[in-house]
Amino acid sequence: MHPNIQQTLDLFDDYNRQDPHIFVWQGTQYPQEYFLATKLYEWVLKLDPNASNALILASRCQHIGRWEIPRDSFPLDKSGYLQWRKTLANHHAEKAKVIMEQSKVPDTLIADVQEIILKKKLKVNPVVQTMENALCLVFLAYQYETFFPNHRAKIVNILRKSLLKMDRQGHHFALTLPYSTEGMAYIHEALDLLNDKKIG
């Protein structure tokens, strides 16, 4: 790995350690976005051991500075949610660009990283698809079991939308994760809905 790539990853980590939100995993506390970014990086390498520099960089800055634009700064309806997500994506891309320029990452590589962050050409660009798989797997592996008990009425639909963004490789890994009996049942129900739609 080129030295300025590792330097940039370290700068991303330093920034994400500023997240005031705490994520607890197996009894240990972490700054939330720092923890999730390191796990996203691990999943990207598991999905693609030969990941490009752009994908490696994007994995540690996909949601950089997420805490700086809270959800309640936008209307709490669907339109507000979509506006918040779009604003966040642009924020991540711009924040990552500033840090990459600081560590003298080439402009072409910066552009490639921003394309991944903004999820351009999903389902067409295999690198962006790998990132989408990894994002969904991080949610399933580290957040899903504490999330679904508070969202039982709509969890199957949420899962269906997430699984729809993934490809066959992503689905394979999703089914290998350790879930509770109830958690696994919702995932199978969501997959059944996807398969029924494809057949129909």
mmCIF file of C-alpha atoms in Angstrom:
data_model
loop_
_atom_site.group_PDB
_atom_site.id
_atom_site.type_symbol
_atom_site.label_atom_id
_atom_site.label_comp_id
_atom_site.label_asym_id
_atom_site.label_seq_id
_atom_site.Cartn_x
_atom_site.Cartn_y
_atom_site.Cartn_z
ATOM 1 C CA MET A 1 0.000 0.000 0.000
ATOM 2 C CA HIS A 2 1.334 3.433 -0.929
ATOM 3 C CA PRO A 3 2.415 5.470 2.157
ATOM 4 C CA ASN A 4 -0.050 8.284 1.525
ATOM 5 C CA ILE A 5 -2.911 5.766 1.453
ATOM 6 C CA GLN A 6 -2.107 4.589 4.991
ATOM 7 C CA GLN A 7 -1.607 8.183 6.100
ATOM 8 C CA THR A 8 -5.039 9.067 4.732
ATOM 9 C CA LEU A 9 -6.680 6.091 6.471
ATOM 10 C CA ASP A 10 -5.129 7.264 9.745
ATOM 11 C CA LEU A 11 -6.493 10.775 9.176
ATOM 12 C CA PHE A 12 -9.963 9.370 8.476
ATOM 13 C CA ASP A 13 -9.769 7.366 11.708
ATOM 14 C CA ASP A 14 -8.624 10.400 13.690
ATOM 15 C CA TYR A 15 -11.592 12.375 12.376
ATOM 16 C CA ASN A 16 -14.122 9.632 13.087
ATOM 17 C CA ARG A 17 -12.804 9.261 16.642
ATOM 18 C CA GLN A 18 -14.320 12.701 17.284
ATOM 19 C CA ASP A 19 -17.835 11.249 17.056
ATOM 20 C CA PRO A 20 -19.539 12.047 20.392
ATOM 21 C CA HIS A 21 -21.912 9.100 19.968
ATOM 22 C CA ILE A 22 -20.764 5.913 21.678
ATOM 23 C CA PHE A 23 -21.159 2.430 20.205
ATOM 24 C CA VAL A 24 -20.898 -0.469 22.637
ATOM 25 C CA TRP A 25 -19.718 -3.801 21.243
ATOM 26 C CA GLN A 26 -19.050 -6.817 23.455
ATOM 27 C CA GLY A 27 -18.731 -4.610 26.504
ATOM 28 C CA THR A 28 -16.274 -2.117 25.015
ATOM 29 C CA GLN A 29 -17.141 1.482 24.115
ATOM 30 C CA TYR A 30 -16.031 3.106 20.849
ATOM 31 C CA PRO A 31 -16.748 6.396 19.035
ATOM 32 C CA GLN A 32 -19.602 5.165 16.823
ATOM 33 C CA GLU A 33 -18.419 6.192 13.358
ATOM 34 C CA TYR A 34 -14.862 5.085 14.086
ATOM 35 C CA PHE A 35 -16.092 1.612 15.042
ATOM 36 C CA LEU A 36 -18.447 1.298 12.068
ATOM 37 C CA ALA A 37 -15.793 2.559 9.616
ATOM 38 C CA THR A 38 -13.251 -0.018 10.782
ATOM 39 C CA LYS A 39 -15.850 -2.775 10.427
ATOM 40 C CA LEU A 40 -16.826 -1.510 6.972
ATOM 41 C CA TYR A 41 -13.152 -1.700 5.994
ATOM 42 C CA GLU A 42 -12.976 -5.292 7.283
ATOM 43 C CA TRP A 43 -16.069 -6.310 5.326
ATOM 44 C CA VAL A 44 -14.807 -4.696 2.129
ATOM 45 C CA LEU A 45 -11.598 -6.732 2.355
ATOM 46 C CA LYS A 46 -13.575 -9.892 3.107
ATOM 47 C CA LEU A 47 -15.766 -9.318 0.043
ATOM 48 C CA ASP A 48 -12.839 -8.254 -2.157
ATOM 49 C CA PRO A 49 -9.363 -9.230 -0.866
ATOM 50 C CA ASN A 50 -7.868 -7.395 -3.863
ATOM 51 C CA ALA A 51 -9.822 -4.202 -3.269
ATOM 52 C CA SER A 52 -8.606 -1.133 -5.132
ATOM 53 C CA ASN A 53 -7.076 1.830 -3.310
ATOM 54 C CA ALA A 54 -10.258 3.794 -4.015
ATOM 55 C CA LEU A 55 -12.443 1.167 -2.373
ATOM 56 C CA ILE A 56 -10.095 0.826 0.605
ATOM 57 C CA LEU A 57 -10.095 4.588 1.151
ATOM 58 C CA ALA A 58 -13.863 4.872 0.719
ATOM 59 C CA SER A 59 -14.458 2.136 3.261
ATOM 60 C CA ARG A 60 -12.994 4.282 6.041
ATOM 61 C CA CYS A 61 -14.692 7.555 5.059
ATOM 62 C CA GLN A 62 -18.059 6.438 3.655
ATOM 63 C CA HIS A 63 -19.868 8.091 6.577
ATOM 64 C CA ILE A 64 -17.139 10.401 7.869
ATOM 65 C CA GLY A 65 -18.468 13.205 10.053
ATOM 66 C CA ARG A 66 -21.990 11.729 10.009
ATOM 67 C CA TRP A 67 -22.743 13.140 13.468
ATOM 68 C CA GLU A 68 -22.259 16.695 12.174
ATOM 69 C CA ILE A 69 -25.610 16.682 10.340
ATOM 70 C CA PRO A 70 -28.204 15.149 12.696
ATOM 71 C CA ARG A 71 -31.410 13.637 11.345
ATOM 72 C CA ASP A 72 -33.589 16.102 13.265
ATOM 73 C CA SER A 73 -32.046 19.022 11.377
ATOM 74 C CA PHE A 74 -34.445 18.055 8.542
ATOM 75 C CA PRO A 75 -38.220 17.503 8.534
ATOM 76 C CA LEU A 76 -39.110 14.147 10.096
ATOM 77 C CA ASP A 77 -41.018 12.888 7.052
ATOM 78 C CA LYS A 78 -39.949 10.824 4.032
ATOM 79 C CA SER A 79 -39.028 13.893 1.990
ATOM 80 C CA GLY A 80 -36.937 15.223 4.867
ATOM 81 C CA TYR A 81 -35.255 11.845 5.269
ATOM 82 C CA LEU A 82 -34.279 11.687 1.606
ATOM 83 C CA GLN A 83 -33.002 15.267 1.714
ATOM 84 C CA TRP A 84 -30.969 14.432 4.836
ATOM 85 C CA ARG A 85 -29.424 11.354 3.180
ATOM 86 C CA LYS A 86 -28.449 13.323 0.079
ATOM 87 C CA THR A 87 -26.971 16.157 2.156
ATOM 88 C CA LEU A 88 -25.043 13.637 4.240
ATOM 89 C CA ALA A 89 -23.578 11.900 1.188
ATOM 90 C CA ASN A 90 -22.320 15.202 -0.195
ATOM 91 C CA HIS A 91 -20.936 16.092 3.237
ATOM 92 C CA HIS A 92 -19.023 12.802 3.445
ATOM 93 C CA ALA A 93 -17.656 13.220 -0.086
ATOM 94 C CA GLU A 94 -16.487 16.772 0.569
ATOM 95 C CA LYS A 95 -15.005 16.010 3.996
ATOM 96 C CA ALA A 96 -13.124 13.029 2.544
ATOM 97 C CA LYS A 97 -11.851 15.149 -0.346
ATOM 98 C CA VAL A 98 -10.376 17.757 2.004
ATOM 99 C CA ILE A 99 -8.537 15.098 4.006
ATOM 100 C CA MET A 100 -7.287 13.301 0.883
ATOM 101 C CA GLU A 101 -5.974 16.566 -0.551
ATOM 102 C CA GLN A 102 -4.213 17.174 2.761
ATOM 103 C CA SER A 103 -2.311 13.893 2.374
ATOM 104 C CA LYS A 104 -1.673 14.502 -1.334
ATOM 105 C CA VAL A 105 -3.839 11.727 -2.772
ATOM 106 C CA PRO A 106 -3.920 12.078 -6.600
ATOM 107 C CA ASP A 107 -6.962 13.914 -8.011
ATOM 108 C CA THR A 108 -8.035 10.905 -10.086
ATOM 109 C CA LEU A 109 -8.089 8.703 -6.987
ATOM 110 C CA ILE A 110 -10.028 11.342 -5.044
ATOM 111 C CA ALA A 111 -12.638 11.376 -7.815
ATOM 112 C CA ASP A 112 -12.910 7.569 -7.693
ATOM 113 C CA VAL A 113 -13.378 7.609 -3.912
ATOM 114 C CA GLN A 114 -16.096 10.263 -4.166
ATOM 115 C CA GLU A 115 -17.933 8.214 -6.793
ATOM 116 C CA ILE A 116 -18.069 5.314 -4.347
ATOM 117 C CA ILE A 117 -19.176 7.512 -1.442
ATOM 118 C CA LEU A 118 -21.968 8.958 -3.588
ATOM 119 C CA LYS A 119 -22.890 5.425 -4.749
ATOM 120 C CA LYS A 120 -22.873 6.365 -8.412
ATOM 121 C CA LYS A 121 -23.714 3.567 -10.863
ATOM 122 C CA LEU A 122 -24.875 1.093 -8.205
ATOM 123 C CA LYS A 123 -25.602 -2.304 -9.817
ATOM 124 C CA VAL A 124 -23.346 -1.293 -12.729
ATOM 125 C CA ASN A 125 -20.029 -0.452 -11.069
ATOM 126 C CA PRO A 126 -18.829 -3.584 -9.213
ATOM 127 C CA VAL A 127 -16.755 -1.479 -6.800
ATOM 128 C CA VAL A 128 -19.826 0.511 -5.728
ATOM 129 C CA GLN A 129 -21.769 -2.757 -5.440
ATOM 130 C CA THR A 130 -19.111 -4.177 -3.111
ATOM 131 C CA MET A 131 -19.449 -1.092 -0.933
ATOM 132 C CA GLU A 132 -23.237 -1.463 -0.823
ATOM 133 C CA ASN A 133 -22.883 -5.112 0.181
ATOM 134 C CA ALA A 134 -20.417 -4.161 2.918
ATOM 135 C CA LEU A 135 -22.645 -1.387 4.276
ATOM 136 C CA CYS A 136 -25.608 -3.741 4.556
ATOM 137 C CA LEU A 137 -23.455 -6.439 6.180
ATOM 138 C CA VAL A 138 -22.132 -4.014 8.797
ATOM 139 C CA PHE A 139 -25.732 -3.162 9.710
ATOM 140 C CA LEU A 140 -26.716 -6.832 9.879
ATOM 141 C CA ALA A 141 -23.639 -7.886 11.848
ATOM 142 C CA TYR A 142 -23.454 -5.064 14.397
ATOM 143 C CA GLN A 143 -26.733 -3.129 14.533
ATOM 144 C CA TYR A 144 -29.608 -5.303 13.360
ATOM 145 C CA GLU A 145 -30.228 -7.330 16.535
ATOM 146 C CA THR A 146 -30.646 -4.218 18.683
ATOM 147 C CA PHE A 147 -32.557 -2.403 15.933
ATOM 148 C CA PHE A 148 -35.378 -4.784 15.011
ATOM 149 C CA PRO A 149 -37.046 -5.119 18.464
ATOM 150 C CA ASN A 150 -38.040 -1.435 18.211
ATOM 151 C CA HIS A 151 -39.196 -1.705 14.585
ATOM 152 C CA ARG A 152 -40.995 -5.045 14.353
ATOM 153 C CA ALA A 153 -43.926 -3.609 12.388
ATOM 154 C CA LYS A 154 -41.718 -2.535 9.471
ATOM 155 C CA ILE A 155 -38.506 -4.553 9.844
ATOM 156 C CA VAL A 156 -39.302 -6.982 7.016
ATOM 157 C CA ASN A 157 -39.827 -4.111 4.584
ATOM 158 C CA ILE A 158 -36.616 -2.426 5.785
ATOM 159 C CA LEU A 159 -34.715 -5.681 5.281
ATOM 160 C CA ARG A 160 -36.281 -6.223 1.859
ATOM 161 C CA LYS A 161 -35.039 -2.806 0.719
ATOM 162 C CA SER A 162 -31.554 -3.491 2.092
ATOM 163 C CA LEU A 163 -31.359 -6.955 0.538
ATOM 164 C CA LEU A 164 -32.572 -5.524 -2.774
ATOM 165 C CA LYS A 165 -29.469 -3.302 -2.866
ATOM 166 C CA MET A 166 -27.213 -6.324 -2.397
ATOM 167 C CA ASP A 167 -26.139 -8.899 -4.953
ATOM 168 C CA ARG A 168 -25.840 -12.686 -4.677
ATOM 169 C CA GLN A 169 -22.481 -12.484 -2.896
ATOM 170 C CA GLY A 170 -23.917 -10.083 -0.340
ATOM 171 C CA HIS A 171 -26.912 -12.360 0.281
ATOM 172 C CA HIS A 172 -24.565 -15.325 0.789
ATOM 173 C CA PHE A 173 -22.605 -13.543 3.513
ATOM 174 C CA ALA A 174 -25.788 -12.162 5.088
ATOM 175 C CA LEU A 175 -27.054 -15.690 5.657
ATOM 176 C CA THR A 176 -23.812 -16.776 7.378
ATOM 177 C CA LEU A 177 -24.098 -14.239 10.226
ATOM 178 C CA PRO A 178 -25.187 -15.341 13.716
ATOM 179 C CA TYR A 179 -28.717 -14.105 14.358
ATOM 180 C CA SER A 180 -31.286 -14.755 17.023
ATOM 181 C CA THR A 181 -34.117 -17.073 15.969
ATOM 182 C CA GLU A 182 -36.474 -14.113 15.596
ATOM 183 C CA GLY A 183 -33.890 -12.062 13.712
ATOM 184 C CA MET A 184 -33.223 -14.860 11.226
ATOM 185 C CA ALA A 185 -36.962 -15.374 10.664
ATOM 186 C CA TYR A 186 -37.369 -11.744 9.550
ATOM 187 C CA ILE A 187 -34.437 -12.070 7.144
ATOM 188 C CA HIS A 188 -35.862 -15.218 5.555
ATOM 189 C CA GLU A 189 -39.260 -13.513 5.253
ATOM 190 C CA ALA A 190 -37.648 -10.547 3.486
ATOM 191 C CA LEU A 191 -35.708 -12.856 1.144
ATOM 192 C CA ASP A 192 -38.898 -14.775 0.351
ATOM 193 C CA LEU A 193 -40.568 -11.498 -0.641
ATOM 194 C CA LEU A 194 -37.652 -10.712 -2.947
ATOM 195 C CA ASN A 195 -37.767 -14.139 -4.552
ATOM 196 C CA ASP A 196 -41.547 -13.973 -5.005
ATOM 197 C CA LYS A 197 -41.167 -10.625 -6.765
ATOM 198 C CA LYS A 198 -38.504 -12.038 -9.105
ATOM 199 C CA ILE A 199 -40.706 -15.038 -9.940
ATOM 200 C CA GLY A 200 -43.757 -12.834 -10.421
#
